[in-house]
mmCIF file of C-alpha atoms in Angstrom:
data_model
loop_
_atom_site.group_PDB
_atom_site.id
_atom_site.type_symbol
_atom_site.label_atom_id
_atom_site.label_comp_id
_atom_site.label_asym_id
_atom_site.label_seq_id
_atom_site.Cartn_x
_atom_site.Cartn_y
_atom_site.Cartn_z
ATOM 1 C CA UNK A 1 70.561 57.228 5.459
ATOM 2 C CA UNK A 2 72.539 59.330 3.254
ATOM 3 C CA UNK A 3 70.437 60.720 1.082
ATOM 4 C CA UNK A 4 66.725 61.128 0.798
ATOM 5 C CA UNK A 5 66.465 59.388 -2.431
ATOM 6 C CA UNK A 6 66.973 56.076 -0.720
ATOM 7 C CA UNK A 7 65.271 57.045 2.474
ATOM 8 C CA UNK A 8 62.393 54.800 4.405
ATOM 9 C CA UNK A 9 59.234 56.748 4.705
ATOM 10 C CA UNK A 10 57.678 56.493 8.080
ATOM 11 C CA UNK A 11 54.364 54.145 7.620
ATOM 12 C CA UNK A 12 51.911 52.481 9.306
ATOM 13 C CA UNK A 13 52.284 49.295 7.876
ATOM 14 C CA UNK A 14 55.390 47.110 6.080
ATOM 15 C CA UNK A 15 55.658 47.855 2.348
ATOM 16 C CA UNK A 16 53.603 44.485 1.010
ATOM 17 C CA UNK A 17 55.609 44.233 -2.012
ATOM 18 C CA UNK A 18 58.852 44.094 -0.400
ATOM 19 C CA UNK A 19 57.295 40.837 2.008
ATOM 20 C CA UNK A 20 56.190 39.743 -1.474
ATOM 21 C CA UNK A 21 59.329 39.960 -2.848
ATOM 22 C CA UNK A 22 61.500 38.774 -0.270
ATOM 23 C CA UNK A 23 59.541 35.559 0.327
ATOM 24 C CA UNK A 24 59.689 35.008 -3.528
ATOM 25 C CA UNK A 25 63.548 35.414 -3.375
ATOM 26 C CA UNK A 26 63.458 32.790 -0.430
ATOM 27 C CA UNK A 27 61.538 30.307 -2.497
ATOM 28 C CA UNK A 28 58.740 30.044 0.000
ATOM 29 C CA UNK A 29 55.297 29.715 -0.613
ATOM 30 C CA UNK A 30 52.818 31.832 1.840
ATOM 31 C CA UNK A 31 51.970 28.476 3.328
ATOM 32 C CA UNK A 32 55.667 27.704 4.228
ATOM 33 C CA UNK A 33 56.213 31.271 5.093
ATOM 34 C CA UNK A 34 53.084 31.013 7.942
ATOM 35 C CA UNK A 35 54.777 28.428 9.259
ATOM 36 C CA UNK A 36 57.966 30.140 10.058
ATOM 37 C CA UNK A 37 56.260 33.007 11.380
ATOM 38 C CA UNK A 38 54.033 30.904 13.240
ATOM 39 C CA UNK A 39 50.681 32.425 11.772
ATOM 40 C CA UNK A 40 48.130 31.606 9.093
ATOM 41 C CA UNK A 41 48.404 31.816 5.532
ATOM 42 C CA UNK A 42 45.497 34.487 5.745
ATOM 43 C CA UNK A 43 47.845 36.185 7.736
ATOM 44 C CA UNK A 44 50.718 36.232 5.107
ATOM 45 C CA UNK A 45 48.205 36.930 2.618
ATOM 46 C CA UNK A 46 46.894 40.249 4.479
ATOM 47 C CA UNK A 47 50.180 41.412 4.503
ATOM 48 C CA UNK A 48 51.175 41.072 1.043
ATOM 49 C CA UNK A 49 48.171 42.923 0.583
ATOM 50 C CA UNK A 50 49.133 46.047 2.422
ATOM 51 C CA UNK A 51 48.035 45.287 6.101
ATOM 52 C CA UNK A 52 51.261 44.169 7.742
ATOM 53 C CA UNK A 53 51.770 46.303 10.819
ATOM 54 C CA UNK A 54 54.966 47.915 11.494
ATOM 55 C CA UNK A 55 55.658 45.487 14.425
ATOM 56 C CA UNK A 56 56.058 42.395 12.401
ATOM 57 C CA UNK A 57 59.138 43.523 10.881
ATOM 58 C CA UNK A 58 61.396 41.651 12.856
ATOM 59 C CA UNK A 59 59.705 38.389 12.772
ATOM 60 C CA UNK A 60 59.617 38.423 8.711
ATOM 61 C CA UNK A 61 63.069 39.698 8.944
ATOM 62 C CA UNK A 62 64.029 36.592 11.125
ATOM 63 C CA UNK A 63 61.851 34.425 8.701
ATOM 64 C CA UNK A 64 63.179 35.384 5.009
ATOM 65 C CA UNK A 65 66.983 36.633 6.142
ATOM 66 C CA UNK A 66 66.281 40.339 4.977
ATOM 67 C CA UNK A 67 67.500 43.207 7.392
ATOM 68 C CA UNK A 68 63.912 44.434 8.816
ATOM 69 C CA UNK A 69 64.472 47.647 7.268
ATOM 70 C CA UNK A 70 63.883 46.257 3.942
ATOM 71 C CA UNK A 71 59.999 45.778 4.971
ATOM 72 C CA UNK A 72 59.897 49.786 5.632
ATOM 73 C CA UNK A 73 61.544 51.012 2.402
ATOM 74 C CA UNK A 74 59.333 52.789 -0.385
ATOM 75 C CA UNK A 75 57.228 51.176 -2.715
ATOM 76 C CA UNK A 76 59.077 49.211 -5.090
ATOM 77 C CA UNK A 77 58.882 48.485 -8.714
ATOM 78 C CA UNK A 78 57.611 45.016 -8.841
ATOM 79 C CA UNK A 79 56.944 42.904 -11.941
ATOM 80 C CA UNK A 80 55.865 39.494 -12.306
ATOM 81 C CA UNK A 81 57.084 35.818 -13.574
ATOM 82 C CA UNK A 82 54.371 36.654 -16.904
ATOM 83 C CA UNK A 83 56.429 39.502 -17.854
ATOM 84 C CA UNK A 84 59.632 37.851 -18.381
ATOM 85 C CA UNK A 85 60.421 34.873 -21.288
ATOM 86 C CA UNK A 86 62.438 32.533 -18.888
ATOM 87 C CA UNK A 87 64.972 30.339 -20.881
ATOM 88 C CA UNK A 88 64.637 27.033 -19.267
ATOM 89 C CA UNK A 89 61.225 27.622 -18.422
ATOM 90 C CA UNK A 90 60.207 24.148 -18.643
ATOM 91 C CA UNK A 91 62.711 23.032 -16.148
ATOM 92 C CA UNK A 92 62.440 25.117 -13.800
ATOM 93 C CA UNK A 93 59.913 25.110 -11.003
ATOM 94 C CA UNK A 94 57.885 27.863 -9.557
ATOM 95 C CA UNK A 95 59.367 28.393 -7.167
ATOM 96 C CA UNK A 96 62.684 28.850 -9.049
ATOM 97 C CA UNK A 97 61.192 31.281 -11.230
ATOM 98 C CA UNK A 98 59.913 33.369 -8.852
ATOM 99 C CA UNK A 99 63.379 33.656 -7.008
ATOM 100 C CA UNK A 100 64.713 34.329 -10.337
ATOM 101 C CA UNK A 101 61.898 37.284 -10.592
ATOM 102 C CA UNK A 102 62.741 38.430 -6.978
ATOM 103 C CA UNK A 103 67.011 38.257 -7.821
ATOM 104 C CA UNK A 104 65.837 40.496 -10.635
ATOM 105 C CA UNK A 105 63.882 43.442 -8.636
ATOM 106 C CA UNK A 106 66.754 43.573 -6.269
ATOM 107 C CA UNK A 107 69.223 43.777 -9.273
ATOM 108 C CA UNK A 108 67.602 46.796 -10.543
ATOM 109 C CA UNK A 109 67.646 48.745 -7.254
ATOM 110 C CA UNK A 110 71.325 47.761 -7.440
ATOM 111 C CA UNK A 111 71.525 49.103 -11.090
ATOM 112 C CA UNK A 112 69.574 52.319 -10.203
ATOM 113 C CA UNK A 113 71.719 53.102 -7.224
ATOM 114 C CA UNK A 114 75.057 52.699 -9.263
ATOM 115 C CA UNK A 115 73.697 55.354 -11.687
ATOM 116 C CA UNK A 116 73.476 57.692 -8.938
ATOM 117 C CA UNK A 117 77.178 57.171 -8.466
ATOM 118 C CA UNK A 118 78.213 56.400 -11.751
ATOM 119 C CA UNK A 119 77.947 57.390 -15.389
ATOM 120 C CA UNK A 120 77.379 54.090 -16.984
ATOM 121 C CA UNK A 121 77.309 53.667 -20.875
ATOM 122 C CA UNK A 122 74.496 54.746 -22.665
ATOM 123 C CA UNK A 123 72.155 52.387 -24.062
ATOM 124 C CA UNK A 124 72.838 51.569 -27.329
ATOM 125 C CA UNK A 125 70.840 48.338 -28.660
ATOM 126 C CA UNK A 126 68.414 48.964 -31.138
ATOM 127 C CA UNK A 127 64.982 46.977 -31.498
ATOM 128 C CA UNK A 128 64.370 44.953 -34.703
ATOM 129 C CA UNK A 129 60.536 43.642 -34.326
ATOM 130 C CA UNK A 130 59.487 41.595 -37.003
ATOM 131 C CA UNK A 131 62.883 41.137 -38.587
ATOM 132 C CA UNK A 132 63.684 37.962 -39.649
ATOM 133 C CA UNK A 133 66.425 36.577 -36.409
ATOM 134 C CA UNK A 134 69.402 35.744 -38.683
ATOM 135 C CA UNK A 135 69.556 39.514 -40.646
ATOM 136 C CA UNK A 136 68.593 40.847 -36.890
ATOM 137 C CA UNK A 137 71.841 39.791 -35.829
ATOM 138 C CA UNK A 138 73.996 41.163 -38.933
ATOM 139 C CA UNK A 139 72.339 44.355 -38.695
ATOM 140 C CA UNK A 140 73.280 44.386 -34.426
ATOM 141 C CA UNK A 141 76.421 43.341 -35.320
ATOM 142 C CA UNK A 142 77.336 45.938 -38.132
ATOM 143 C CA UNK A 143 75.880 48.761 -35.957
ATOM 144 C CA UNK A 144 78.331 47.895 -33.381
ATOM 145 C CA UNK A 145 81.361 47.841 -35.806
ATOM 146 C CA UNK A 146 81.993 43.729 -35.348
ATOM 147 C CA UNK A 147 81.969 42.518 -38.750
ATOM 148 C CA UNK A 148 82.554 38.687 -38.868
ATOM 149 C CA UNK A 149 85.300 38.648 -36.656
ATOM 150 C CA UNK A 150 85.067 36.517 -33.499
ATOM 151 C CA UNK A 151 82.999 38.643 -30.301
ATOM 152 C CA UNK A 152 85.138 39.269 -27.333
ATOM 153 C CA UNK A 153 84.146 39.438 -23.991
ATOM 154 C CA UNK A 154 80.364 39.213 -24.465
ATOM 155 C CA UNK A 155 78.933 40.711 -20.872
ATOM 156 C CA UNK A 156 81.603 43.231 -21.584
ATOM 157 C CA UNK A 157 80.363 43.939 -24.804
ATOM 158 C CA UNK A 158 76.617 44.490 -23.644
ATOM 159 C CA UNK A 159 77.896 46.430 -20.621
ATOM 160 C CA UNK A 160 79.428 48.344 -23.248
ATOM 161 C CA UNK A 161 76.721 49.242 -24.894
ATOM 162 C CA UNK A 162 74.476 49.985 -21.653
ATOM 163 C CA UNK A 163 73.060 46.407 -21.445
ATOM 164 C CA UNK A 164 72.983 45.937 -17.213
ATOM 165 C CA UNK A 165 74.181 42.323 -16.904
ATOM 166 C CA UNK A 166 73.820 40.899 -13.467
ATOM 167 C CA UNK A 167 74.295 37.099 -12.140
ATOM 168 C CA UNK A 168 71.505 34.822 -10.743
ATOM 169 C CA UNK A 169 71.449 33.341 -7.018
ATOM 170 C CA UNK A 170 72.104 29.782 -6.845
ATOM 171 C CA UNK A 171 68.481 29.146 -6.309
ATOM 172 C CA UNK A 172 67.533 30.616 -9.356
ATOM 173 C CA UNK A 173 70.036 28.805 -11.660
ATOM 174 C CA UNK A 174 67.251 26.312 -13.075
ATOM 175 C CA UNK A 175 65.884 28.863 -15.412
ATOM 176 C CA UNK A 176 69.267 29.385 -17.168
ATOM 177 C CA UNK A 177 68.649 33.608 -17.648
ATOM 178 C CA UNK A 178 66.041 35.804 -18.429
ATOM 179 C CA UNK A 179 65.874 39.300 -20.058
ATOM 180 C CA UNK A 180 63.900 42.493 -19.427
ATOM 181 C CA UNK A 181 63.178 46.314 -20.114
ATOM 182 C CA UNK A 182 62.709 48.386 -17.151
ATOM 183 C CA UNK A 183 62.382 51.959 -17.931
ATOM 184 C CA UNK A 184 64.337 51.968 -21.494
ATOM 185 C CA UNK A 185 66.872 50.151 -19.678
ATOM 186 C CA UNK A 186 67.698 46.521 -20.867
ATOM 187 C CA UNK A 187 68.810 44.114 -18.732
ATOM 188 C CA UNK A 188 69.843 40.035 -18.512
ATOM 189 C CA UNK A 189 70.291 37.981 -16.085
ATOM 190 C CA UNK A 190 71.983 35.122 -15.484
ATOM 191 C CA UNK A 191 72.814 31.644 -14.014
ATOM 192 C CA UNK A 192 76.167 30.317 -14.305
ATOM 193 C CA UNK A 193 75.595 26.367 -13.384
ATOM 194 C CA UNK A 194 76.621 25.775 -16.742
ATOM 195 C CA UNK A 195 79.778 26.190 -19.242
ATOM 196 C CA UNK A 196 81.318 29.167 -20.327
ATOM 197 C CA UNK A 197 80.403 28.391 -23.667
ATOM 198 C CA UNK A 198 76.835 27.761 -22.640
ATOM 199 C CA UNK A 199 76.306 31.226 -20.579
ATOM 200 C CA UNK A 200 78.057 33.002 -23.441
ATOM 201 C CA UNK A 201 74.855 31.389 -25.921
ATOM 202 C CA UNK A 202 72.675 32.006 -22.863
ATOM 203 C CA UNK A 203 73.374 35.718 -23.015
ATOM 204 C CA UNK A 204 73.430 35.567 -27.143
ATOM 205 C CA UNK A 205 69.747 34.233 -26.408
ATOM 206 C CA UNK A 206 68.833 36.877 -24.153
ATOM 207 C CA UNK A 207 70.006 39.763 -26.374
ATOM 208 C CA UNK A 208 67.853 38.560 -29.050
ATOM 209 C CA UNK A 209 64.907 38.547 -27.191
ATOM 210 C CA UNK A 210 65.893 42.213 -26.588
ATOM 211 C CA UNK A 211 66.328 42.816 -30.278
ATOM 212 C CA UNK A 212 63.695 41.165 -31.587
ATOM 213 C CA UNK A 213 60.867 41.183 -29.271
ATOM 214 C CA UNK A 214 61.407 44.105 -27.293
ATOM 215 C CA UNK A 215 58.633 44.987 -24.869
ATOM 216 C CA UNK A 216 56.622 42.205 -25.886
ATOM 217 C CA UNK A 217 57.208 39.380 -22.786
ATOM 218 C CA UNK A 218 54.711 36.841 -24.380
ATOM 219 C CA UNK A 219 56.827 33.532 -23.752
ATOM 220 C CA UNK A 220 55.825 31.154 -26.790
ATOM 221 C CA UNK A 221 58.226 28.326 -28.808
ATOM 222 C CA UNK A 222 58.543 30.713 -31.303
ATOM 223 C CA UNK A 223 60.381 33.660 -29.917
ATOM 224 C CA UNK A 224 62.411 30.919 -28.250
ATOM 225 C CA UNK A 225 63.566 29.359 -31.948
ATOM 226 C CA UNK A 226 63.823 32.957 -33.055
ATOM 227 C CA UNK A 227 66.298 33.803 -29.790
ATOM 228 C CA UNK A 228 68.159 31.093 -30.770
ATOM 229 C CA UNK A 229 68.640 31.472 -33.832
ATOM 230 C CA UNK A 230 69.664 34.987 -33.657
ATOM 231 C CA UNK A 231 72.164 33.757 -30.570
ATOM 232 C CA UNK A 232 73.762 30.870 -33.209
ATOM 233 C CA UNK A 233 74.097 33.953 -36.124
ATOM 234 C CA UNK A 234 75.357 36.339 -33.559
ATOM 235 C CA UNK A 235 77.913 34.332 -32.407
ATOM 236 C CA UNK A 236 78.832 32.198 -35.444
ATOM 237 C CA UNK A 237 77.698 34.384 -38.726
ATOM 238 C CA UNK A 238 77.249 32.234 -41.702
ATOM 239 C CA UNK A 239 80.067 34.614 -43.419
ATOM 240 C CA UNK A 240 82.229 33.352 -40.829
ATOM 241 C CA UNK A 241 81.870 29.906 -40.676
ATOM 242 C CA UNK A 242 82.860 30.122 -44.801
ATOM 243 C CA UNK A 243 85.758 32.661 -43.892
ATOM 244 C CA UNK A 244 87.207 30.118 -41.070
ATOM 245 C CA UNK A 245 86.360 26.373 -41.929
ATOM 246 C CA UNK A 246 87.441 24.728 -45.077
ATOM 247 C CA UNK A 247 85.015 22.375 -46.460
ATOM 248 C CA UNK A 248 84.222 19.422 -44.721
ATOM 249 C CA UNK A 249 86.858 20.231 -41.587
ATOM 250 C CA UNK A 250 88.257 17.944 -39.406
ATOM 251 C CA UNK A 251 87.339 17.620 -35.632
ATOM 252 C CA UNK A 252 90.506 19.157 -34.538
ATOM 253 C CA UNK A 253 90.416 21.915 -37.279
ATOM 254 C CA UNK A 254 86.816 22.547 -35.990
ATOM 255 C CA UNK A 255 88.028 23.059 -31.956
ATOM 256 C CA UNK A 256 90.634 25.243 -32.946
ATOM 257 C CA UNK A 257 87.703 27.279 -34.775
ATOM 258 C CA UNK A 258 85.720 26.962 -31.742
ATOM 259 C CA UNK A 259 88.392 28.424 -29.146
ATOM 260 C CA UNK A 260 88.492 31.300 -31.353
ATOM 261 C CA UNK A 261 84.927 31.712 -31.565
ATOM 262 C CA UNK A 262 84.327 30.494 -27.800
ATOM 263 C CA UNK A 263 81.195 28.538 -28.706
ATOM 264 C CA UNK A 264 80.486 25.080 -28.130
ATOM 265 C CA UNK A 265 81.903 22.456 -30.793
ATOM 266 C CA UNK A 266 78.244 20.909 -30.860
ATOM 267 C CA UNK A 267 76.944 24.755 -32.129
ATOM 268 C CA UNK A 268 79.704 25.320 -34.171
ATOM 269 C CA UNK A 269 79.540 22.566 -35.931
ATOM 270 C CA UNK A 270 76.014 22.560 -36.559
ATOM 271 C CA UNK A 271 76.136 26.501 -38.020
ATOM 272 C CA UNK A 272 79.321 24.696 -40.552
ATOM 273 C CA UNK A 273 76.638 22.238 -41.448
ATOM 274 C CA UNK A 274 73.697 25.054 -41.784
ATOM 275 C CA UNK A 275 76.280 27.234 -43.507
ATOM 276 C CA UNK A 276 76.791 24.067 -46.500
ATOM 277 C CA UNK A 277 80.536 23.979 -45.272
ATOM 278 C CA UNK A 278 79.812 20.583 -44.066
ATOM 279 C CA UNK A 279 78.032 17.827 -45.902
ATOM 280 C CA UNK A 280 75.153 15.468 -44.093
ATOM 281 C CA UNK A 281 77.705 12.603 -44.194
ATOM 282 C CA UNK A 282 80.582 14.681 -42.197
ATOM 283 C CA UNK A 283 78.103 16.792 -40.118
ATOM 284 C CA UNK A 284 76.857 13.145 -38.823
ATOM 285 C CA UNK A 285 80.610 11.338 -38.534
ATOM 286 C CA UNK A 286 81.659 14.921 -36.413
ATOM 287 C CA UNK A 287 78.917 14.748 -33.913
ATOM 288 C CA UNK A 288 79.954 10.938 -33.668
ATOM 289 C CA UNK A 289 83.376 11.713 -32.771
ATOM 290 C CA UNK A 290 82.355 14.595 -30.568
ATOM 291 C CA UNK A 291 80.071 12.678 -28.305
ATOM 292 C CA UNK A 292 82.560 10.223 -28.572
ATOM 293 C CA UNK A 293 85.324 12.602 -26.948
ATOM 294 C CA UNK A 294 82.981 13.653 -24.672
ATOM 295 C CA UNK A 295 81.371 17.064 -26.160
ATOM 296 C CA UNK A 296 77.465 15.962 -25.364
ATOM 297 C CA UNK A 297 78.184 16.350 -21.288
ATOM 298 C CA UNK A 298 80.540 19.090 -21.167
ATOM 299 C CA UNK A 299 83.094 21.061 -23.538
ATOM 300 C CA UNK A 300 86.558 19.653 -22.871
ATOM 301 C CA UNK A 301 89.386 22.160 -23.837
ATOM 302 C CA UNK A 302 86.923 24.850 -23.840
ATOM 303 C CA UNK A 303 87.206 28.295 -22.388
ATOM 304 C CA UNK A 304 89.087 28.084 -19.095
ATOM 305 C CA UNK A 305 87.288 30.910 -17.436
ATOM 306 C CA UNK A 306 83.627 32.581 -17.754
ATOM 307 C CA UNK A 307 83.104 35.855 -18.808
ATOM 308 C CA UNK A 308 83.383 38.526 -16.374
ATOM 309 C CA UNK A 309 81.538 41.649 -15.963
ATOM 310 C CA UNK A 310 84.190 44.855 -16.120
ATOM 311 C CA UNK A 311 81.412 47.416 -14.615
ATOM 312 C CA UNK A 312 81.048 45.704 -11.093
ATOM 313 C CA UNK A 313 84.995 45.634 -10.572
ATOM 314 C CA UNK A 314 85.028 49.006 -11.448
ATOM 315 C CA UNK A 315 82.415 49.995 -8.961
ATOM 316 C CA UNK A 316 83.556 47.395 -6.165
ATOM 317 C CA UNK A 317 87.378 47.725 -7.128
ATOM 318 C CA UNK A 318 87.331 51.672 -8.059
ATOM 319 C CA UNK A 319 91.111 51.833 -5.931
ATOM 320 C CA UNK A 320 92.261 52.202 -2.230
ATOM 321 C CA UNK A 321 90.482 56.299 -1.622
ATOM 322 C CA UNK A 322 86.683 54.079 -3.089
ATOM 323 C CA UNK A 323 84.207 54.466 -0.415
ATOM 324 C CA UNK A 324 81.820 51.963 -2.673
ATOM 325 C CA UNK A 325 82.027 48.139 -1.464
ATOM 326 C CA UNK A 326 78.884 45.755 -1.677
ATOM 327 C CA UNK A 327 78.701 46.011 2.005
ATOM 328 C CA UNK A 328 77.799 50.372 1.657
ATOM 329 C CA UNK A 329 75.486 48.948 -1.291
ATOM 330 C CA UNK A 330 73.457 46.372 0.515
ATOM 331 C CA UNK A 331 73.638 48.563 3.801
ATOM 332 C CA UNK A 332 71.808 51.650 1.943
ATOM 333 C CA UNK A 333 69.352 49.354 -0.386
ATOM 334 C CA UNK A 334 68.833 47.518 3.310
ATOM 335 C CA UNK A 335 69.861 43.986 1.071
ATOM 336 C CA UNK A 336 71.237 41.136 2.185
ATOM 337 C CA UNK A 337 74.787 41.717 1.845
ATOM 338 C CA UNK A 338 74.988 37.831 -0.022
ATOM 339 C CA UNK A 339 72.349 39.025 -2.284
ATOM 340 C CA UNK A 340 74.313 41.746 -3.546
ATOM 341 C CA UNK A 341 77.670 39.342 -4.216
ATOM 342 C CA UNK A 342 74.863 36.940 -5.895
ATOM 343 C CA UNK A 343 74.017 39.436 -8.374
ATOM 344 C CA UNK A 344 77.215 41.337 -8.753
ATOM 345 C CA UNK A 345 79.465 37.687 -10.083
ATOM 346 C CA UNK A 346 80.436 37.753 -6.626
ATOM 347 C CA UNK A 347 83.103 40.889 -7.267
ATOM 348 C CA UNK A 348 84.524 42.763 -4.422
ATOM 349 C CA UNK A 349 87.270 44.587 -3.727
ATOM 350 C CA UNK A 350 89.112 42.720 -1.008
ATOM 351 C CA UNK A 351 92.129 45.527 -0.685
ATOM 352 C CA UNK A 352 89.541 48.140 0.333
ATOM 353 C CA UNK A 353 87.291 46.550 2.929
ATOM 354 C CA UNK A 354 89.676 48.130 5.235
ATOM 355 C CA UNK A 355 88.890 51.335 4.391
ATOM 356 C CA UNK A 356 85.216 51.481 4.373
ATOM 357 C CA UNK A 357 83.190 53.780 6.360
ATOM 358 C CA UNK A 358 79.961 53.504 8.365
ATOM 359 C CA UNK A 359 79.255 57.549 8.508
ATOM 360 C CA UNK A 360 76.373 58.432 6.952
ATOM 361 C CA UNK A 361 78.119 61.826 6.278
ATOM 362 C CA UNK A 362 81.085 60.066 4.431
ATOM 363 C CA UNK A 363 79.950 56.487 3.148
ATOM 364 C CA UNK A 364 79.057 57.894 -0.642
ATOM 365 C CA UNK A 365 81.699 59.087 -3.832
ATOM 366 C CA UNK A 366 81.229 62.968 -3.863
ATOM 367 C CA UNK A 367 80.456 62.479 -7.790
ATOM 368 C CA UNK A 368 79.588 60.425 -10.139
ATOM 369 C CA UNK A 369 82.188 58.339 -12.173
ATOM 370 C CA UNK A 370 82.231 57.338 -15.987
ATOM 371 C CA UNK A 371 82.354 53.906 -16.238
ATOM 372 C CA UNK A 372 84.622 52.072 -19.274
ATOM 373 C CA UNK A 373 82.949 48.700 -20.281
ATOM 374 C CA UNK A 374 85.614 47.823 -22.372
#
């Protein structure tokens, strides 16, 4: 290992958190997990609680697809399903929420070791608790110099201003994203089984539980109206709607609207309605002719790409001399190398997998870079 900061520790038993973890991220309860290791669930239950000897690396490693080293690394900073506000909560299963929580420890080792080797943006996203969602998002958005014009890029945007967005594993794409503070460090993650328009809202969503609730992880109806309303007024401010829609617009006048704003026609429609730029009669005659042209199962002319993260091509894609790849990543956080594409929007830098090193002497950038986000 390259540096002592990512080391293993010699130990007489497995970390139990990392077996924790790694099941979790496998979907497997410690009854299924017995089974592949061909012992009881007491068993898996002693060594989540610290008494997994040093021997049964290999077999878990066999069992949940994790290089055995993982199992010896450090303690790790856990924390559970209760802390985060999931956004599909309801539809997804346990198990799916638990991968989801696993995805996210992993992501944040990721995160922690691309600080060592880069200078990301500072965090810039200030905490409105108890602010009413709708004048939560004007203030966010004045701060950050966006008036009512349409948002770009939005994971560029956050990464811009220090907000670590990372993708979701397949596995995990039931529970849509969730957000969290580690450390004065916000972060969202994200499934992308859905449009572009709907991961842009999902991320919306995310920030303003961010914003508005901060540390508070209490998952309620509430916060999940308040989310989403700060998500519609982020996206499409009332002041905007009036500024870009005539009164009473037509459908077509409304998706040109919407490709500018890159929101759903559904959402932007209803913020014209909320915003009294549409009256009951045409708000109700638009979503006819919507769902009629399909809008209710998908977005048709919408935006033809998602939004891509700018950090991770940066640090997988830093040019031909970059001795950074997801392979030296997952090979010095002892990840699965799939894990790391799963959580980086699957970015790597093709052009320089030639030149990647295996010396332990030569694997890691001499200094840290800055980062642009946008």
């Amino acid at each position: 290992m390259s540096t002592s900061k990512f080391s293993r520790p010699a130990s007489s038993h497995l970390e139990p958190d990392r077996i924790r973890i790694a099941r979790m991220r496998r979907g497997l309860t410690k009854i299924e997990l017995a089974r592949r290791l061909s012992v009881t669930p007491r068993t898996v239950t002693k060594y989540e609680s610290g008494d997994a000897p040093v021997n049964a690396a290999q077999a878990l490693a066999e069992a949940l697809d994790f290089p055995a080293s993982y199992f010896h690394r450090a303690e790790i900073s856990m924390f559970e399903a209760p802390e985060v506000s999931f956004r599909a909560a309801r539809r997804a299963t346990a198990r799916e929420r638990d991968s989801a929580v696993a995805a996210g420890v992993s992501g944040v080792e990721i995160d922690r070791w691309i600080s060592t080797q880069f200078v990301l943006p500072t965090v810039d996203l200030p905490t409105f608790a108890g602010e009413k969602p709708k004048m939560a998002a004007g203030l966010l958005r004045g701060l950050w110099g966006l008036g009512t014009k349409p948002l770009p890029n939005l994971v560029q945007l956050c990464e811009s201003r220090g907000i670590r967005v990372y993708s979701l594993p397949p596995i995990a794409d039931a529970v849509d994203a969730y957000s969290i503070w580690r450390a004065e460090v916000p972060y969202v993650f994200l499934a992308r089984r859905k449009t572009p328009e709907r991961i842009r809202f999902d991320l919306a969503h995310e920030l303003g539980h961010l914003v508005l609730h901060g540390f508070d992880s209490e998952e309620s109806a509430a916060h999940e109206r308040e989310a989403d309303a700060f998500a519609s007024e982020l996206l499409i401010p009332a002041a905007s709607v009036v500024e870009y829609l005539r009164q009473n617009p037509s459908v077509d006048e409304l998706l040109s609207v919407r490709s500018q704003f890159k929101v759903s026609a559904m959402s932007l429609a209803y913020a014209a309605h909320k915003a009294g730029r549409m009256s009951d009669w045409a708000y109700r005659q638009t979503c006819i002719e919507l769902s009629q042209r399909g809008f209710r199962r998908g977005e048709p002319g919408g935006m033809p790409n998602y939004e891509m993260s700018r950090v991770f091509p940066q640090v997988l894609a830093g040019g031909r001399s970059s001795k950074v790849s997801a392979r030296v990543i997952a090979d010095d956080l002892d990840l699965p190398l799939s894990d790391v594409h799963a959580l980086t929007f699957g970015v790597e830098l093709r052009a320089a997998q030639s030149t990647e090193v295996t010396s332990d002497t030569s694997r890691r950038p001499p200094t840290r870079r800055h980062l642009r986000a946008v």
